[in-house]
mmCIF file of C-alpha atoms in Angstrom:
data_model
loop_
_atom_site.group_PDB
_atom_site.id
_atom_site.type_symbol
_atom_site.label_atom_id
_atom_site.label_comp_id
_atom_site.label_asym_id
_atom_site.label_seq_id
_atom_site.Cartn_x
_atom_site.Cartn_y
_atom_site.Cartn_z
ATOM 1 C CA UNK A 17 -12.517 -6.930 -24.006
ATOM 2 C CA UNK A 18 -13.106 -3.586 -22.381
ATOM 3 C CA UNK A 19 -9.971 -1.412 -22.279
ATOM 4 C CA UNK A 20 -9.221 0.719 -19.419
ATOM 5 C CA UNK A 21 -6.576 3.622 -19.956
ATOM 6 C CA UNK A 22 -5.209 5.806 -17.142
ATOM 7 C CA UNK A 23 -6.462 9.378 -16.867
ATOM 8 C CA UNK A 24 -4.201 11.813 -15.497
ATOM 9 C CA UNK A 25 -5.293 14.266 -12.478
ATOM 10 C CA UNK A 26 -6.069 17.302 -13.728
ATOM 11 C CA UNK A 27 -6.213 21.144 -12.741
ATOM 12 C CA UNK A 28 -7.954 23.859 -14.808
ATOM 13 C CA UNK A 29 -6.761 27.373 -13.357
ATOM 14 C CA UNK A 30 -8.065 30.756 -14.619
ATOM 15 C CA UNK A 31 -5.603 32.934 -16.555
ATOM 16 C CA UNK A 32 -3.683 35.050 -13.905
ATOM 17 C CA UNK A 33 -4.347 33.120 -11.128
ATOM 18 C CA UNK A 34 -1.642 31.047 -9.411
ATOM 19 C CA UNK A 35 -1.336 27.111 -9.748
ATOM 20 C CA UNK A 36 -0.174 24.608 -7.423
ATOM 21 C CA UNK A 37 0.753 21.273 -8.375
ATOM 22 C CA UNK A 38 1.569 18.208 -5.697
ATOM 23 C CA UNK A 39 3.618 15.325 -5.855
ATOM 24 C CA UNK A 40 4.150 12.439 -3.494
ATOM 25 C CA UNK A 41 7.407 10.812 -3.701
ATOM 26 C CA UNK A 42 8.036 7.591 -2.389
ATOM 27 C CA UNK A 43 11.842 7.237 -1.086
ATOM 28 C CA UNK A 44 12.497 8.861 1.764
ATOM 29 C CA UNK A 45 16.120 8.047 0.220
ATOM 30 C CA UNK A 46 15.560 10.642 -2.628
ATOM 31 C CA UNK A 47 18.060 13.522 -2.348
ATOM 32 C CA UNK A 48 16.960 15.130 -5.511
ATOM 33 C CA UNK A 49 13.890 16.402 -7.222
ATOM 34 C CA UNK A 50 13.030 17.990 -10.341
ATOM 35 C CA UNK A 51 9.963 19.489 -11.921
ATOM 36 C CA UNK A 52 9.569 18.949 -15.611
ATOM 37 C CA UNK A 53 6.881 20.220 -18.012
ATOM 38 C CA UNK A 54 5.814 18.396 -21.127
ATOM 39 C CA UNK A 55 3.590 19.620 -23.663
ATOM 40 C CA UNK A 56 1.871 17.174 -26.134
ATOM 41 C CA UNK A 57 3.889 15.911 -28.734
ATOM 42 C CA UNK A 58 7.074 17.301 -26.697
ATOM 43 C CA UNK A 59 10.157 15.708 -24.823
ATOM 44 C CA UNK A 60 10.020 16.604 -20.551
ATOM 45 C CA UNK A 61 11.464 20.328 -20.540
ATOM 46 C CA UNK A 62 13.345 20.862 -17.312
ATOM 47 C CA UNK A 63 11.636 23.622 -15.121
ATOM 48 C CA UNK A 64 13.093 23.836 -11.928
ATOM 49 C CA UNK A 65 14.856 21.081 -8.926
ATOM 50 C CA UNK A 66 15.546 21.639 -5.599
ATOM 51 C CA UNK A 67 18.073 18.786 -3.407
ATOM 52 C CA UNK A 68 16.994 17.875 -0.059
ATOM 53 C CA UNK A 69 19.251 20.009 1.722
ATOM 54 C CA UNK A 70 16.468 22.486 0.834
ATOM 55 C CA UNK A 71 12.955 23.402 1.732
ATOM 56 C CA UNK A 72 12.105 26.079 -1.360
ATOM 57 C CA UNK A 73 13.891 27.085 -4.075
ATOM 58 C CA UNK A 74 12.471 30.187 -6.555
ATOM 59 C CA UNK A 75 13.133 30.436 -10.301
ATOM 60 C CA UNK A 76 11.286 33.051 -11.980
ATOM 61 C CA UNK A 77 7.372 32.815 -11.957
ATOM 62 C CA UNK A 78 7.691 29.172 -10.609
ATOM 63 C CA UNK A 79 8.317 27.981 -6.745
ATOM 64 C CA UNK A 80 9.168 24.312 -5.506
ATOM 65 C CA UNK A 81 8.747 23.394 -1.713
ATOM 66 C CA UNK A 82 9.678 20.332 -0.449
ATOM 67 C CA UNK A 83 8.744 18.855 2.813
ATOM 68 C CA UNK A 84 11.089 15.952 3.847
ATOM 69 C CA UNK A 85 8.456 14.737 6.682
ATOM 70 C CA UNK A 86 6.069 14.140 4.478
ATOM 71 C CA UNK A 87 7.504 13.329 0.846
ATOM 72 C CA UNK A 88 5.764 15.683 -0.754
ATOM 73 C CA UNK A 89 6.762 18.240 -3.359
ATOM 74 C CA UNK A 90 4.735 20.580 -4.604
ATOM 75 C CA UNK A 91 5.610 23.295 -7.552
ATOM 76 C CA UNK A 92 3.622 26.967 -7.564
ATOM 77 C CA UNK A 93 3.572 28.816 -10.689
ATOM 78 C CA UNK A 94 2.565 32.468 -10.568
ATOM 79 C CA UNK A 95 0.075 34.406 -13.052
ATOM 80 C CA UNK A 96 -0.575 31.061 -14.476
ATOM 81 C CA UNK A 97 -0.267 31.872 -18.759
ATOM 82 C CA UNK A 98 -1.954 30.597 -21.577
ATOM 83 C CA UNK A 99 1.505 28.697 -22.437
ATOM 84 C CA UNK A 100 1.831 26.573 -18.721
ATOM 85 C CA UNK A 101 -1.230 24.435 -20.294
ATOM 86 C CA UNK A 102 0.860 21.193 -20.619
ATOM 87 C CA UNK A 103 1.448 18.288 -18.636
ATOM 88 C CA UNK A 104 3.560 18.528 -15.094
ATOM 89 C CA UNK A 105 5.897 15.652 -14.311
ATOM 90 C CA UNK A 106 7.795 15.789 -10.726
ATOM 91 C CA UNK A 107 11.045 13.132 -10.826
ATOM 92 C CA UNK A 108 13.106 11.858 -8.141
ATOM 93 C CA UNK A 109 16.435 10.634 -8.350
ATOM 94 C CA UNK A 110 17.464 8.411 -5.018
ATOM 95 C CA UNK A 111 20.791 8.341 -3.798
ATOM 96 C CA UNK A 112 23.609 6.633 -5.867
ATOM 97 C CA UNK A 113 21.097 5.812 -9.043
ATOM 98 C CA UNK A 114 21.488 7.983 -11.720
ATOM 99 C CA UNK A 115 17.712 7.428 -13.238
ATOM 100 C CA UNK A 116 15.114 9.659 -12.369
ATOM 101 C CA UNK A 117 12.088 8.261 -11.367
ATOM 102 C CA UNK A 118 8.972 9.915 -12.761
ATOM 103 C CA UNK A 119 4.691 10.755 -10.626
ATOM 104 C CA UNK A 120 2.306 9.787 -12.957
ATOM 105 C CA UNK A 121 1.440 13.771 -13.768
ATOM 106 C CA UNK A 122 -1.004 16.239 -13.588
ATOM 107 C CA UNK A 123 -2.466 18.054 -16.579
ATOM 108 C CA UNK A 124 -2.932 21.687 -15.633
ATOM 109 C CA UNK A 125 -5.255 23.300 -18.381
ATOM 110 C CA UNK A 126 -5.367 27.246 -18.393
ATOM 111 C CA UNK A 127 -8.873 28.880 -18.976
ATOM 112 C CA UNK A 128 -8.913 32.018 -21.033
ATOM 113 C CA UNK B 4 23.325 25.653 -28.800
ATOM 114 C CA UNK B 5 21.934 22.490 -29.819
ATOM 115 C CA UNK B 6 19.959 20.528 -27.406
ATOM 116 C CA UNK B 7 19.353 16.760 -27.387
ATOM 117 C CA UNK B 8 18.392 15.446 -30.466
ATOM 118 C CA UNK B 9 16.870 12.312 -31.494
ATOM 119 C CA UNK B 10 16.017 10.902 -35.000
ATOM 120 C CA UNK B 11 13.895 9.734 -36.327
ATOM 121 C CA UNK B 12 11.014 11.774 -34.687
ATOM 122 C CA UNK B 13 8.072 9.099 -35.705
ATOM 123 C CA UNK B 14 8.892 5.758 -37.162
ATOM 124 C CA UNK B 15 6.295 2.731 -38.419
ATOM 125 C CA UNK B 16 7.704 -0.928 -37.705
ATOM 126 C CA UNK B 17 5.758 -3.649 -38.761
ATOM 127 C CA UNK B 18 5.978 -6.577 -36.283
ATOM 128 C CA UNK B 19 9.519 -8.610 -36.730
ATOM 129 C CA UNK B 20 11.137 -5.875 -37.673
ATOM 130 C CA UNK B 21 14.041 -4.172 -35.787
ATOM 131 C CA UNK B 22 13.700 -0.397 -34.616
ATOM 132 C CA UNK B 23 16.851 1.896 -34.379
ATOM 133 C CA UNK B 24 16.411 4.755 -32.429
ATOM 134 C CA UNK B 25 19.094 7.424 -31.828
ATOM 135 C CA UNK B 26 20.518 10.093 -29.860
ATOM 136 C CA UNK B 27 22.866 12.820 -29.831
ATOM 137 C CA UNK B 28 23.566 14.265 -26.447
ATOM 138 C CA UNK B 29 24.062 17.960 -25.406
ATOM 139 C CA UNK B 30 27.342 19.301 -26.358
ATOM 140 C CA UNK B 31 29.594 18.599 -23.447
ATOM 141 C CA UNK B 32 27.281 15.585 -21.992
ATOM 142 C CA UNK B 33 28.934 12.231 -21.767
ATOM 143 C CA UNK B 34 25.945 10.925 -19.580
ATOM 144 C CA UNK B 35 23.173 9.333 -21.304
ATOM 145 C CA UNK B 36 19.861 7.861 -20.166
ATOM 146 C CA UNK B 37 16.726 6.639 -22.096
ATOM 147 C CA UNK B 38 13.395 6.135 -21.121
ATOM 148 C CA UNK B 39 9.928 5.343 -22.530
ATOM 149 C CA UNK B 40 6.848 6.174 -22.164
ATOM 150 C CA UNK B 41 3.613 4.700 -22.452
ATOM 151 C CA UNK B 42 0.414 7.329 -23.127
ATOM 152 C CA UNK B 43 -0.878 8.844 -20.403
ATOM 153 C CA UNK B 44 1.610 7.770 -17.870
ATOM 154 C CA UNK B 45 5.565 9.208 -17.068
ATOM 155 C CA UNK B 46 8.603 7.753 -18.144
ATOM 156 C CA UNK B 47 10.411 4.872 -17.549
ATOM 157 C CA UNK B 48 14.018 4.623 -17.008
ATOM 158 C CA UNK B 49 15.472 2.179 -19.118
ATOM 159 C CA UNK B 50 19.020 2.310 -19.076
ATOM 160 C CA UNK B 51 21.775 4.838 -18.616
ATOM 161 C CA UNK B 52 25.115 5.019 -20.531
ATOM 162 C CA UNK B 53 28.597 6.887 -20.768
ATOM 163 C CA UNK B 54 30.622 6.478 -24.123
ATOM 164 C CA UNK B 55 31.577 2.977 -24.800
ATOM 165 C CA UNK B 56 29.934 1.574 -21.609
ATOM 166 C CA UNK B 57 26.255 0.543 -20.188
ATOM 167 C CA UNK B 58 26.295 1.859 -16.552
ATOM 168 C CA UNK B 59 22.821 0.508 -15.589
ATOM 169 C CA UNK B 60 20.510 -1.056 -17.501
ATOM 170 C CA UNK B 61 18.144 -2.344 -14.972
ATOM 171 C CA UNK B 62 15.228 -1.125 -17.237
ATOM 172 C CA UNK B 63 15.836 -2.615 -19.946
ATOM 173 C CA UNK B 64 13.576 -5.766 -20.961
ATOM 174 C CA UNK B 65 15.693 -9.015 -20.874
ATOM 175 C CA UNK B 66 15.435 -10.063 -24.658
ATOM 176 C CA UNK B 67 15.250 -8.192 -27.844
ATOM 177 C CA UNK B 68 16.511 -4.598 -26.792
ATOM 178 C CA UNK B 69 20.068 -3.117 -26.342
ATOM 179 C CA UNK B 70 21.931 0.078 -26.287
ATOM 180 C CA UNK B 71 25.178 1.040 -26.895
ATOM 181 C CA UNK B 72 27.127 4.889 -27.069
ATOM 182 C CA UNK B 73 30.260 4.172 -29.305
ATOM 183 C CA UNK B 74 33.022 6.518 -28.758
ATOM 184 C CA UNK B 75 32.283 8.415 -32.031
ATOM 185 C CA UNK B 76 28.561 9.155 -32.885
ATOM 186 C CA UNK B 77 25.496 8.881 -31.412
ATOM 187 C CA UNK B 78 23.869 6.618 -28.522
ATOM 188 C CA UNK B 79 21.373 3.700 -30.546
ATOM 189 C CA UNK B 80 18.684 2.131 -28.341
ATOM 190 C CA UNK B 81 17.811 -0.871 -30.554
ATOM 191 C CA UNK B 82 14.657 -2.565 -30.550
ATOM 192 C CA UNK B 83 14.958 -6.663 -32.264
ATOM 193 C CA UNK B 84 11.592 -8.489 -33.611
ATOM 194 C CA UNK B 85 8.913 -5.728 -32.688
ATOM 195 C CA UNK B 86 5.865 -5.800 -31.033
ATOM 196 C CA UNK B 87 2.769 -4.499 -30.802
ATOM 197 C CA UNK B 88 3.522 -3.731 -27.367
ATOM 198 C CA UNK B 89 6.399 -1.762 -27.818
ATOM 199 C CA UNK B 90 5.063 1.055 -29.366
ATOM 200 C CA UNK B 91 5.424 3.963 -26.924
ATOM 201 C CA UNK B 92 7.670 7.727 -27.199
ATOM 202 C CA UNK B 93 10.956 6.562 -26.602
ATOM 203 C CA UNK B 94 13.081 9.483 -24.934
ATOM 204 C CA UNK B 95 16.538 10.282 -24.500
ATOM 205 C CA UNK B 96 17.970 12.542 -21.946
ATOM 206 C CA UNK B 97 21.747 13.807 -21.780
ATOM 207 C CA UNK B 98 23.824 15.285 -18.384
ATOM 208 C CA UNK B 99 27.133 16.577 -17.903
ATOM 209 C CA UNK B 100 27.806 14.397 -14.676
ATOM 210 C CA UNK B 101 25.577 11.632 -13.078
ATOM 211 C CA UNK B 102 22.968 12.920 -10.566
ATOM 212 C CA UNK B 103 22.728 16.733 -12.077
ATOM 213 C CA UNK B 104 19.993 17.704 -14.686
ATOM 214 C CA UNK B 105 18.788 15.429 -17.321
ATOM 215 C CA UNK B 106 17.591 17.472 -20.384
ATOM 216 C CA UNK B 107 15.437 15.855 -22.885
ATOM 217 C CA UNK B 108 15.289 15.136 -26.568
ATOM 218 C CA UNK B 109 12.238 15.389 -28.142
ATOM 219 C CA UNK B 110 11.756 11.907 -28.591
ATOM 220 C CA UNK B 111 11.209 9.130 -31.150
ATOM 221 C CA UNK B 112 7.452 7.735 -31.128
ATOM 222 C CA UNK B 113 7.510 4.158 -32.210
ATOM 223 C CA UNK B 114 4.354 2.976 -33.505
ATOM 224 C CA UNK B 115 4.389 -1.572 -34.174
ATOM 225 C CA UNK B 116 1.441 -2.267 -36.996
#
């Protein structure tokens, strides 16, 4: 029978330009949020969280806001580079459990 | 300043065979949690681990997988009598205390023929 695999939403940004990626979380239980980056063939590379105490947090070239009334997160990533082409993961961890639970993703692709 | 490493990188079960799948944590990390991941979607917790005991293992199918992290060596997930359906990247992430940052391994892709 006829196979149906799951496509990732994607983003294609020019080189130099800024990206912003969203992220709907689910729990409004969630105290803590991480953005992770993987490339193909790669383990998740930890990029930047931010705990519910907070709205924004900076790291450098990369922003995360997070609005509590909503449950969304979203991460910004300035002068988007060649090297940010990968595939953007945001995780939540909720409460007492230690596991993070992971969006489905969003493949940003960087044009030259 | 080793990161999270997991061997073997790519391994090639035929089905009924038994997959062993390790991990060696961050120096420092007694916290460990793997997860797997299916193409094209994120990861899956599994189960999570400190040395010598399973903390949560809520992910973890019922039959024919375990996981232990003895007190000397590395944390095995074990996979009994594979399947097609369990190949997938299986990865393992390490953290200093429960509910700070999990850093990943690079992960073992498990591919059933």
């Amino acid at each position: 029978g006829e196979s149906v695999g799951l496509h990732l939403p994607t983003l294609s940004v020019q080189e130099g330009d800024n990206s912003i990626i969203n992220c709907a979380y689910s729990n409004s239980a969630s105290d803590y949020f991480i953005w992770y980056k993987q490339e193909s063939g790669k383990g998740p590379q930890f990029i930047i969280d931010i705990r519910s105490n907070m709205d924004k947090r900076q790291g450098q070239r990369v922003t995360v806001l997070l609005n509590k009334t909503v449950k969304h997160l979203s991460l910004q990533i300035a002068a988007t580079q060649p090297g940010d082409s990968a595939v953007y993961f945001c995780a939540e961890n909720k409460g007492s459990a230690r596991q993070l639970t992971f969006g489905s993703g969003t493949q940003l692709t960087v044009l030259p | 300043n080793a990161g999270v490493m997991q061997n073997p990188r790519h391994l090639v079960r035929r089905r009924g065979q038994e997959a062993r799948l390790r991990c060696s944590p961050m120096k420092g990390h007694s916290h460990v949690y793997w997860y797997r991941q299916l193409p094209e979607e994120g990861l899956k917790f599994m189960v999570y681990l400190q040395k010598e005991n399973i903390i949560d293992e809520s992910g973890m199918p019922k039959e024919r997988f375990s996981a232990e992290f003895p007190k000397e060596g590395p944390s095995i997930l074990r996979i009994q009598q594979v399947v097609r359906g369990d190949s997938a990247a299986y990865f393992c992430a390490s953290s200093s205390v429960p509910q700070e940052t999990q850093y990943f391994g690079p992960g073992t892709r498990l591919l059933v023929l």
